[in-house]
mmCIF file of C-alpha atoms in Angstrom:
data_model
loop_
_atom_site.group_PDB
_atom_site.id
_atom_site.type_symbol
_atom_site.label_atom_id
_atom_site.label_comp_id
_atom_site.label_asym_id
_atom_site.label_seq_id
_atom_site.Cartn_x
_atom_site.Cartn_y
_atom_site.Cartn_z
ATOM 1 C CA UNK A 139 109.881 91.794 110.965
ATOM 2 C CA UNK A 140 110.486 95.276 112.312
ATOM 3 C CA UNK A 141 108.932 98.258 110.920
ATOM 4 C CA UNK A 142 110.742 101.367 111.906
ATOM 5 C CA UNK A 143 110.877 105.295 112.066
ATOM 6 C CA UNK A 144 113.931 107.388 113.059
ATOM 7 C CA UNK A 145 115.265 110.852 113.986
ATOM 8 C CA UNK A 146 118.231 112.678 113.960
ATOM 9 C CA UNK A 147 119.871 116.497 114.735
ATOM 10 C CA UNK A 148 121.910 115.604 111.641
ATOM 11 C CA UNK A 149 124.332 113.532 109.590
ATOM 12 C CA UNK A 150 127.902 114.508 108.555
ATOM 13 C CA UNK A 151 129.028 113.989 104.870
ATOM 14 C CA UNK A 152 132.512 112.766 104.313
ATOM 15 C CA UNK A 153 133.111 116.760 102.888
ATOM 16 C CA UNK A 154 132.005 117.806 106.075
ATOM 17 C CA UNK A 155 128.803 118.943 104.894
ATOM 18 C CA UNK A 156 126.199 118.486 107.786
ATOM 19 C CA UNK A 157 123.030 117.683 106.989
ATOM 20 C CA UNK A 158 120.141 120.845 108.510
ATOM 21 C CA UNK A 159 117.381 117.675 108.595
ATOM 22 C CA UNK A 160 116.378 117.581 111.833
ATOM 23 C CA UNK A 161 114.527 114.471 111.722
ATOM 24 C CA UNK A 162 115.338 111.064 110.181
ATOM 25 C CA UNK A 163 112.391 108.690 109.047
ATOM 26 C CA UNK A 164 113.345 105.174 108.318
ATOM 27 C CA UNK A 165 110.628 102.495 107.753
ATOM 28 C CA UNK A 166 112.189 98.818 107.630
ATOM 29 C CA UNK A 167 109.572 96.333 107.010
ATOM 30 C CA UNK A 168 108.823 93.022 104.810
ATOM 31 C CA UNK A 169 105.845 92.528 102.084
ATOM 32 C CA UNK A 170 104.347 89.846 103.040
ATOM 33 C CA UNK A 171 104.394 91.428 106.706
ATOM 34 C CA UNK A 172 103.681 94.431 106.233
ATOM 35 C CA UNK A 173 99.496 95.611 104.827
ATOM 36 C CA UNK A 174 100.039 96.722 101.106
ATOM 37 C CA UNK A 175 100.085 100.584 101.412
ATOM 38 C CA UNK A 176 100.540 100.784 104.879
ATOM 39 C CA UNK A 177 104.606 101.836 104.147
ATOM 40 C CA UNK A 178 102.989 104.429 101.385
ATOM 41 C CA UNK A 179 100.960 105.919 104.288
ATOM 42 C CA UNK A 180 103.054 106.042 106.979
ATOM 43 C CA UNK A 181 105.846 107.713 104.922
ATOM 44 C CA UNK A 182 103.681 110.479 104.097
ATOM 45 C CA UNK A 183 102.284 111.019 107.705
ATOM 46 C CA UNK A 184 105.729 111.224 108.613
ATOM 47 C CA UNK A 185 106.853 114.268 105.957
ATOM 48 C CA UNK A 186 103.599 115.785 107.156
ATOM 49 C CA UNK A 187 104.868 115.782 110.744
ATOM 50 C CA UNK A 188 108.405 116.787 110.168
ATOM 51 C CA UNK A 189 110.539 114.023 108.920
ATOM 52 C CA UNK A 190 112.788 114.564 105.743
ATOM 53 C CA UNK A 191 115.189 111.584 105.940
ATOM 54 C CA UNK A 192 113.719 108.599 105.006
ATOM 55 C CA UNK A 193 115.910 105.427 105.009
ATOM 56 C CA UNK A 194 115.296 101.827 103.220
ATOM 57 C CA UNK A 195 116.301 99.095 101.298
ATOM 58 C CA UNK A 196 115.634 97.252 98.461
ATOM 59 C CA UNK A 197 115.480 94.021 100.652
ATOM 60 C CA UNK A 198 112.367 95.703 102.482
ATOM 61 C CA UNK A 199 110.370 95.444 99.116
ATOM 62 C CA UNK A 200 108.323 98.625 100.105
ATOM 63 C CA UNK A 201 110.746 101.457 98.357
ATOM 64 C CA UNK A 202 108.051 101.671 95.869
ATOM 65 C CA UNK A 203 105.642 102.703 97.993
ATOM 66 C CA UNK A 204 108.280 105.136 99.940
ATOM 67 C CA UNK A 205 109.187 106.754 96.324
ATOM 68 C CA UNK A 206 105.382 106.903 95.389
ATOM 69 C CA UNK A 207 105.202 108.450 98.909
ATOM 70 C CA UNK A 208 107.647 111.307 98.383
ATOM 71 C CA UNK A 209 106.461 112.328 94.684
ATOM 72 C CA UNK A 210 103.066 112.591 96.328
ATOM 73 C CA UNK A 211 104.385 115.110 98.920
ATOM 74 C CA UNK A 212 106.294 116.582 96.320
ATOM 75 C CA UNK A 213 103.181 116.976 93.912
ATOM 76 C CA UNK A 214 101.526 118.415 96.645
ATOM 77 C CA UNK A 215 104.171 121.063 97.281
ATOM 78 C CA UNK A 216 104.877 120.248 100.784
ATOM 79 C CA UNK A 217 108.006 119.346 99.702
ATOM 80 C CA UNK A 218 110.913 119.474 97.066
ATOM 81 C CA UNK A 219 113.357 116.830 96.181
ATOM 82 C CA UNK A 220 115.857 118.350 98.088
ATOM 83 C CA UNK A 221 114.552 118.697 100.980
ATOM 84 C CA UNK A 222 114.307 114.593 101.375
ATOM 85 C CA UNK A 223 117.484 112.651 102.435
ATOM 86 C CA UNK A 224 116.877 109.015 101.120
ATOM 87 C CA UNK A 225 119.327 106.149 102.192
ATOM 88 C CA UNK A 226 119.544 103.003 100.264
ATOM 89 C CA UNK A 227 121.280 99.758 101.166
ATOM 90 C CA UNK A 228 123.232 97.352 98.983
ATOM 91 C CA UNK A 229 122.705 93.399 99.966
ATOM 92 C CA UNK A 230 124.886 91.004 101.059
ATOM 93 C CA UNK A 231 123.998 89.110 97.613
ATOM 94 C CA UNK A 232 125.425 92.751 95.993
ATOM 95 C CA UNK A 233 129.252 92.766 97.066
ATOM 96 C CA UNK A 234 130.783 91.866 94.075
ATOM 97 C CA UNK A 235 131.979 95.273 92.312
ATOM 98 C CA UNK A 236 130.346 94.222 89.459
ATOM 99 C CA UNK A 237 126.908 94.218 90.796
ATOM 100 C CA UNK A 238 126.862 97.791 93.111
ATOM 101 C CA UNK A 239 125.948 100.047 90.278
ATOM 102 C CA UNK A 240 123.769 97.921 89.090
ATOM 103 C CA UNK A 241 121.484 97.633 92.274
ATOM 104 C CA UNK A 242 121.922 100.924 93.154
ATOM 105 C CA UNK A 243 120.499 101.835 89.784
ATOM 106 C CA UNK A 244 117.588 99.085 90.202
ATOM 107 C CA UNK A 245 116.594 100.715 93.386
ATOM 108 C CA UNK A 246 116.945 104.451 91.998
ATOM 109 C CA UNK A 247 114.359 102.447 89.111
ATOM 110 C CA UNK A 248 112.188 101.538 91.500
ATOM 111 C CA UNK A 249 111.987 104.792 93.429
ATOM 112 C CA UNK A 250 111.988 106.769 90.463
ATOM 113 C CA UNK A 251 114.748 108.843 92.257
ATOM 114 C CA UNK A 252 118.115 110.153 90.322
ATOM 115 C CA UNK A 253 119.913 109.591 93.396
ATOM 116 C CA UNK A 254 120.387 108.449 96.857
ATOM 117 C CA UNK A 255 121.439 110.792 99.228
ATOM 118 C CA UNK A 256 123.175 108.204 100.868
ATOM 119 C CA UNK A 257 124.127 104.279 100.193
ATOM 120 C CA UNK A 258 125.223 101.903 102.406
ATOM 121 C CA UNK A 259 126.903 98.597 103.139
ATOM 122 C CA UNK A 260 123.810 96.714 104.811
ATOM 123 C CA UNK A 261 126.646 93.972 106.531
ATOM 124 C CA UNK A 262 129.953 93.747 106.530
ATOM 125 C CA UNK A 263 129.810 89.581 105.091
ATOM 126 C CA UNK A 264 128.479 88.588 101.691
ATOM 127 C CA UNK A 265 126.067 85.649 100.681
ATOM 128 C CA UNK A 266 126.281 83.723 97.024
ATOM 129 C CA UNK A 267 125.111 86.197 94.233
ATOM 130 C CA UNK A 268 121.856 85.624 92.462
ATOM 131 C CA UNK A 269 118.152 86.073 92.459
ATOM 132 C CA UNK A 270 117.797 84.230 96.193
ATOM 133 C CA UNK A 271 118.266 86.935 98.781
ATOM 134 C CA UNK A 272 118.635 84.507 101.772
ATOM 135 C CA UNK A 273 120.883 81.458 99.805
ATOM 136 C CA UNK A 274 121.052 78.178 101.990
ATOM 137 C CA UNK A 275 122.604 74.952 101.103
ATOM 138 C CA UNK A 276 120.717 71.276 101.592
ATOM 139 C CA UNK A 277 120.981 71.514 105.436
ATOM 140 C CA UNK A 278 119.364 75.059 105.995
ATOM 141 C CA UNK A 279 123.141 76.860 106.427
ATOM 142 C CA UNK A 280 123.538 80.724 104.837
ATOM 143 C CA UNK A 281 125.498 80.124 101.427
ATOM 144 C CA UNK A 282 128.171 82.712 101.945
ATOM 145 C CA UNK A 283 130.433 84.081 99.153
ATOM 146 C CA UNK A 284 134.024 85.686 99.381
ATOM 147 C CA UNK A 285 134.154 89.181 99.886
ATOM 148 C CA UNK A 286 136.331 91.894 99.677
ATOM 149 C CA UNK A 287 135.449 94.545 101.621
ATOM 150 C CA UNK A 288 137.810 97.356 100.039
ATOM 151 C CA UNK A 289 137.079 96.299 96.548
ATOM 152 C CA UNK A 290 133.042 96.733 97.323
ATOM 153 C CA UNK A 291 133.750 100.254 98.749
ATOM 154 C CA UNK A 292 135.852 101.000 95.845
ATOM 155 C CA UNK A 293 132.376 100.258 93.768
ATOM 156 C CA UNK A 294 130.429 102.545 95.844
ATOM 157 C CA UNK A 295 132.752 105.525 95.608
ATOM 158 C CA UNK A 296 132.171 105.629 91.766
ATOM 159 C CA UNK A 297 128.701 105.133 92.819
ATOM 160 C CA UNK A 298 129.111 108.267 94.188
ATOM 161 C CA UNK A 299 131.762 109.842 91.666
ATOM 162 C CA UNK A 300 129.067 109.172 89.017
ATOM 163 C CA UNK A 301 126.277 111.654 91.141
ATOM 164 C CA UNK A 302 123.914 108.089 92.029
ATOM 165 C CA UNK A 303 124.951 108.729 95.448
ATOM 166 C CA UNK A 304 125.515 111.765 97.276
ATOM 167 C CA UNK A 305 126.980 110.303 100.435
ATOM 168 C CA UNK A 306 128.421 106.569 101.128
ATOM 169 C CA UNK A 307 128.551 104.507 104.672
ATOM 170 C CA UNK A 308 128.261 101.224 106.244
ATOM 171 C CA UNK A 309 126.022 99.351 108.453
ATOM 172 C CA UNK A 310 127.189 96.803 111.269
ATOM 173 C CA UNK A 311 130.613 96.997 111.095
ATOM 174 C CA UNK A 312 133.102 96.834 113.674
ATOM 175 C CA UNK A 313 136.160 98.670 114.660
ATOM 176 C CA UNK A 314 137.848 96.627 112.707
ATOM 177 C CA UNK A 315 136.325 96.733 109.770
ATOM 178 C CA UNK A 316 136.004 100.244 109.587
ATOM 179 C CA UNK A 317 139.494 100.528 109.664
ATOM 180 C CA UNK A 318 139.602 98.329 106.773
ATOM 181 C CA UNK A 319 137.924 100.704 104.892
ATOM 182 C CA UNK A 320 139.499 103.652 106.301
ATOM 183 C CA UNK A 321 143.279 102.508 105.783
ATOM 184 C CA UNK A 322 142.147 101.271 102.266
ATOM 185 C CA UNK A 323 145.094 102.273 99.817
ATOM 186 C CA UNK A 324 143.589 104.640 97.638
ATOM 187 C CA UNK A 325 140.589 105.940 99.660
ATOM 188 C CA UNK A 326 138.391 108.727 97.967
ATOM 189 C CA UNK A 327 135.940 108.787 100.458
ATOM 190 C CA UNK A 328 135.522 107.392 103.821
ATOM 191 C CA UNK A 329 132.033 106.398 105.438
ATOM 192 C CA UNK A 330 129.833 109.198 106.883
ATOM 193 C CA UNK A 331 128.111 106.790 108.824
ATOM 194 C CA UNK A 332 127.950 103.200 110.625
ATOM 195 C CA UNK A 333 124.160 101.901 111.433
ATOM 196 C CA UNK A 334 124.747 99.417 114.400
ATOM 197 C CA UNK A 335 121.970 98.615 117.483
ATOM 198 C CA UNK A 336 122.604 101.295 120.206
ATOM 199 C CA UNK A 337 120.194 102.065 122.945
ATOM 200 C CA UNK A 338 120.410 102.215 126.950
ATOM 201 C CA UNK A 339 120.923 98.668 127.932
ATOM 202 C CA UNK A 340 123.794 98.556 124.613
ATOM 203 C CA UNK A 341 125.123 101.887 125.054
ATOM 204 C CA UNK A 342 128.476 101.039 122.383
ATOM 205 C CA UNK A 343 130.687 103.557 124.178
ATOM 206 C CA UNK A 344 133.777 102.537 122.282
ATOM 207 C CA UNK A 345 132.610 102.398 118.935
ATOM 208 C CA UNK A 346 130.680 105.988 119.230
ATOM 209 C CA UNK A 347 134.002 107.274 120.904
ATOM 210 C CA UNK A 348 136.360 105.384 117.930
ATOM 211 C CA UNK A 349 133.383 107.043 115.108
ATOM 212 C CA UNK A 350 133.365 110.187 116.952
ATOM 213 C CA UNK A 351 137.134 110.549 116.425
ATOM 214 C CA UNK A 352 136.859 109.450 113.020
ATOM 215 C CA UNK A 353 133.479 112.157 112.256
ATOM 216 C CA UNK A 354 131.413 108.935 111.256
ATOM 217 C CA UNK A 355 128.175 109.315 112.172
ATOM 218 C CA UNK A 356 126.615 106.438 114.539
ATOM 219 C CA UNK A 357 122.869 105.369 113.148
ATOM 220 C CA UNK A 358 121.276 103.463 116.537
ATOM 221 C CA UNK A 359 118.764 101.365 115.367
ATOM 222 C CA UNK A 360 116.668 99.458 118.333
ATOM 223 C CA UNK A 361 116.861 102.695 120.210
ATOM 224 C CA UNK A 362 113.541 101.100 121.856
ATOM 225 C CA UNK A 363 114.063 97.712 122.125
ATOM 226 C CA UNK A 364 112.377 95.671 119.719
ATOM 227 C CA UNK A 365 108.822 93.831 119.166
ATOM 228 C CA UNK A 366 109.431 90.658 120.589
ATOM 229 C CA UNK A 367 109.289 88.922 117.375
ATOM 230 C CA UNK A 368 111.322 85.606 118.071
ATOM 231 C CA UNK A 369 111.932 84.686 114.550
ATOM 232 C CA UNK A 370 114.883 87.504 114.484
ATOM 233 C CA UNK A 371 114.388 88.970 118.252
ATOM 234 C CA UNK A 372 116.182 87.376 121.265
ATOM 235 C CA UNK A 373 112.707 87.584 123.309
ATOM 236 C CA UNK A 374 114.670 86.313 126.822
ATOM 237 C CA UNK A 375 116.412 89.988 126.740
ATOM 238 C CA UNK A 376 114.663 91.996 128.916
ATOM 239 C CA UNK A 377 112.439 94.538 127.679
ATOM 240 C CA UNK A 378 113.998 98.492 127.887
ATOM 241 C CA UNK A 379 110.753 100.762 127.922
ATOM 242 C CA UNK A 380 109.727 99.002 131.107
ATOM 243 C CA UNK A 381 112.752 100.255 133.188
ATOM 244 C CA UNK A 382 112.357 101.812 136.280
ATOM 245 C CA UNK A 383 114.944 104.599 135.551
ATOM 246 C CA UNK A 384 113.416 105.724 132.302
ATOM 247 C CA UNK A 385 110.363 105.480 133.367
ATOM 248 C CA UNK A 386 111.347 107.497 136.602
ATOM 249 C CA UNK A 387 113.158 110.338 134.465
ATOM 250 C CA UNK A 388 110.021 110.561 132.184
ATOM 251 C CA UNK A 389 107.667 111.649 134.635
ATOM 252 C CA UNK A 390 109.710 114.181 135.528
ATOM 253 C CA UNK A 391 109.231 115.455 132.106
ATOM 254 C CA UNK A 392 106.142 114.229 131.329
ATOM 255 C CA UNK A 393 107.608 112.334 128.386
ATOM 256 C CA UNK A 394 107.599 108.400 128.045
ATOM 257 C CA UNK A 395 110.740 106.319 128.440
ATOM 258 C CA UNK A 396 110.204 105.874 124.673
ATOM 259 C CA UNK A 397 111.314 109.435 124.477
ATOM 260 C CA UNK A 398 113.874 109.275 127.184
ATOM 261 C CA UNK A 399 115.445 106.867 125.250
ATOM 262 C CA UNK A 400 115.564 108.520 121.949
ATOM 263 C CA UNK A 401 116.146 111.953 123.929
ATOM 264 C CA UNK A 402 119.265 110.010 125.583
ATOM 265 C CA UNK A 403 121.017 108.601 122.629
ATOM 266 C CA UNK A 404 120.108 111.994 120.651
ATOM 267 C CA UNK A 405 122.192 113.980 123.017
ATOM 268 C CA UNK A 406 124.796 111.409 122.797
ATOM 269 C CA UNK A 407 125.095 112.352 119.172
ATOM 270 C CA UNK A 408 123.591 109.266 118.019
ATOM 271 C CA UNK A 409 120.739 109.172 115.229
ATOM 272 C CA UNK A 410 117.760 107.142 116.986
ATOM 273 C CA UNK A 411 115.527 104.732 114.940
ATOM 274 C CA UNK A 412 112.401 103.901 116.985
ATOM 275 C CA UNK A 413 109.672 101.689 115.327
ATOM 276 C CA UNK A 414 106.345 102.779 114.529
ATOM 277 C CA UNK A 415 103.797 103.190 111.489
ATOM 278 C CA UNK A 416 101.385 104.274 114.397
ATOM 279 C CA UNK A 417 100.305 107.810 113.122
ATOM 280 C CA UNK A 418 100.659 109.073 117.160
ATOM 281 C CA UNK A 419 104.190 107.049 117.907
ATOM 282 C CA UNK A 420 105.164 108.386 114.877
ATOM 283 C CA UNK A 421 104.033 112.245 115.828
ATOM 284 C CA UNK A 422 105.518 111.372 119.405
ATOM 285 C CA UNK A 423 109.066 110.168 118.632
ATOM 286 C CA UNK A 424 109.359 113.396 117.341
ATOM 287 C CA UNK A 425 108.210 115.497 120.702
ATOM 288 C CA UNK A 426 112.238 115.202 121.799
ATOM 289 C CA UNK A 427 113.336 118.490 121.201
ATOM 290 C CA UNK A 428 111.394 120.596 123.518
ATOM 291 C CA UNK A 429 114.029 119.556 127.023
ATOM 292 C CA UNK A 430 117.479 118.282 127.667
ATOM 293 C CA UNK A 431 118.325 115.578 130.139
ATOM 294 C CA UNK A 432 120.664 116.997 133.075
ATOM 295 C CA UNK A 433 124.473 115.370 133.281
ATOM 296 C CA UNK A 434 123.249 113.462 135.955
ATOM 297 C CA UNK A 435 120.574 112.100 134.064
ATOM 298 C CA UNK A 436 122.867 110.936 131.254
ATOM 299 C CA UNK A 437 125.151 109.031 133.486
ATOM 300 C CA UNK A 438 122.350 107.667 134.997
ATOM 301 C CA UNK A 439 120.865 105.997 131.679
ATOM 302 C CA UNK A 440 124.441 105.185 130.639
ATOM 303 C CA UNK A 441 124.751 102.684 133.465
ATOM 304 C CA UNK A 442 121.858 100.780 132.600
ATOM 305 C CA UNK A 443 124.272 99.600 129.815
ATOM 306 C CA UNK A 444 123.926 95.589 130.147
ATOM 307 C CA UNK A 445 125.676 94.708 127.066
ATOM 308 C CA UNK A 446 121.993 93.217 125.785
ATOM 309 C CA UNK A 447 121.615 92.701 121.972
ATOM 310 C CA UNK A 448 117.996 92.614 120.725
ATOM 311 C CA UNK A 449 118.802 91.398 117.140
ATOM 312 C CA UNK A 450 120.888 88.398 116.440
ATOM 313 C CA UNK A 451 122.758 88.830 113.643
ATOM 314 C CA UNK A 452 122.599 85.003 112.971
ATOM 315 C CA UNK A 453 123.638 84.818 109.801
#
């Protein structure tokens, strides 16, 4: 189970807002993975070093710790409400319409938050409603329920019209699904965003260039690789941070290919989510800002692209 951090220059709202946060904190991790308090720590060395947008889900089952996290920062007057960005996700056990509000508002409960600044569509399919958040039948197969895409998103734009969330997107959709969405009779708002794995050796060129057109911000998550954890991790893929062009590049900067890798996919436009609860990675991934990779540099990490997905959406 991953456990992740992530930055960003900023993220578009659908009113063409842009976000000023310059870096986006995102901690994805599992309870009985992940040491109780260790999410409550990390999120607050993170605000202390910078970070303002902080991304999770109630899947993750540490959002109480992240909300305890950010009304500690905010008792201590480092911080003000408003100066965190907080994503959410809704399940694939949440699609119905019936049942968006009320998740939203049980994560909003359990954050002791008034709002998200931003909610999401975790995946674009849907798995049997009810208290099991990974259904399966007799023979070990994912119980999957009919969805309707357009009638979800309809459910998360009164979400929004009702001030629980300031901003709506979507996570691992396609082209097109998106369009789905986006040609939706009726659309209020479109997505501000699309979370999907993007990093050198799965550069997405045509989705960022389809998004781009469209002002939907790309969220890469992976941006390093991944922990070769092969209960969700294809471990055969070969792993990024020891290429010899990043690593090449870096020492010409005296940066790591860690952050050539964020740096590249930052200057691509792309919001970066490298994993770490390690108080230095954590301080590191943010030492990005300080150089720019040349044009020739760029083109150079783009054709590492190898079409290599870490995470198996198996499902």
């Amino acid at each position: 189970t991953p456990q992740i951090l992530s930055i960003s220059q900023g993220l578009s709202s659908s009113e063409g807002e842009v976000s000023s946060r310059l870096i986006l904190c995102w901690f994805f991790s599992f309870s009985h993975q992940t040491p109780k308090g260790s999410c409550l720590e990390a999120v607050k060395i993170a605000i202390d070093a910078g970070y303002r947008h902080i991304d999770g889900a109630f899947v993750y089952f540490n959002e109480h710790e992240v909300g305890q996290a950010i009304r500690e920062k905010i008792a201590e007057g480092k911080i003000k409400r408003e100066d965190i960005f907080y994503c959410g996700k809704l399940w694939n056990t949440c699609h119905p319409p019936e049942l968006v509000r009320p998740t939203l508002e049980k994560t909003l409960k359990i954050l002791q938050l008034d709002y998200v600044d931003l909610y999401i569509i975790e995946l674009p399919m849907a798995f049997k409603p009810g208290d099991a958040l990974y259904p399966k039948d007799e023979n070990g197969k994912f119980i999957y329920h009919e969805t309707d895409l357009c009638a979800t998103w309809e459910a998360l734009e009164a979400c929004k019209d009702a001030g629980l969330a300031k901003s709506i997107g979507v996570s691992n959709f396609n082209r097109r699904q998106l369009e789905m969405i986006m040609n939706k009779p009726g659309l209020k708002y479109k997505p501000v965003s699309n979370q999907v794995e993007c990093h050198p050796y799965f550069t997405q060129p045509k989705l960022l260039e389809f998004c781009r057109q469209h002002d939907i911000v790309i969220v890469g998550y992976s941006p390093l690789g991944t922990s070769r954890d092969e209960s969700w991790v294809n471990v055969s893929s070969p792993p990024l941070l020891k290429d010899p062009v990043l690593n090449a590049i870096g020492k010409k900067y005296n940066k790591t290919a860690a952050q050539i890798a964020l740096r590249f996919n930052i200057q691509r436009g792309v919001v970066v989510i490298p994993k770490s609860f390690n108080p230095q990675r954590i301080r590191e991934n943010f030492q990005i800002f300080d150089f720019s990779l040349t044009e020739k540099e760029m083109k150079e990490i783009e054709a590492l692209n190898k079409n290599v997905r870490y995470v198996e959406l198996l499902m």
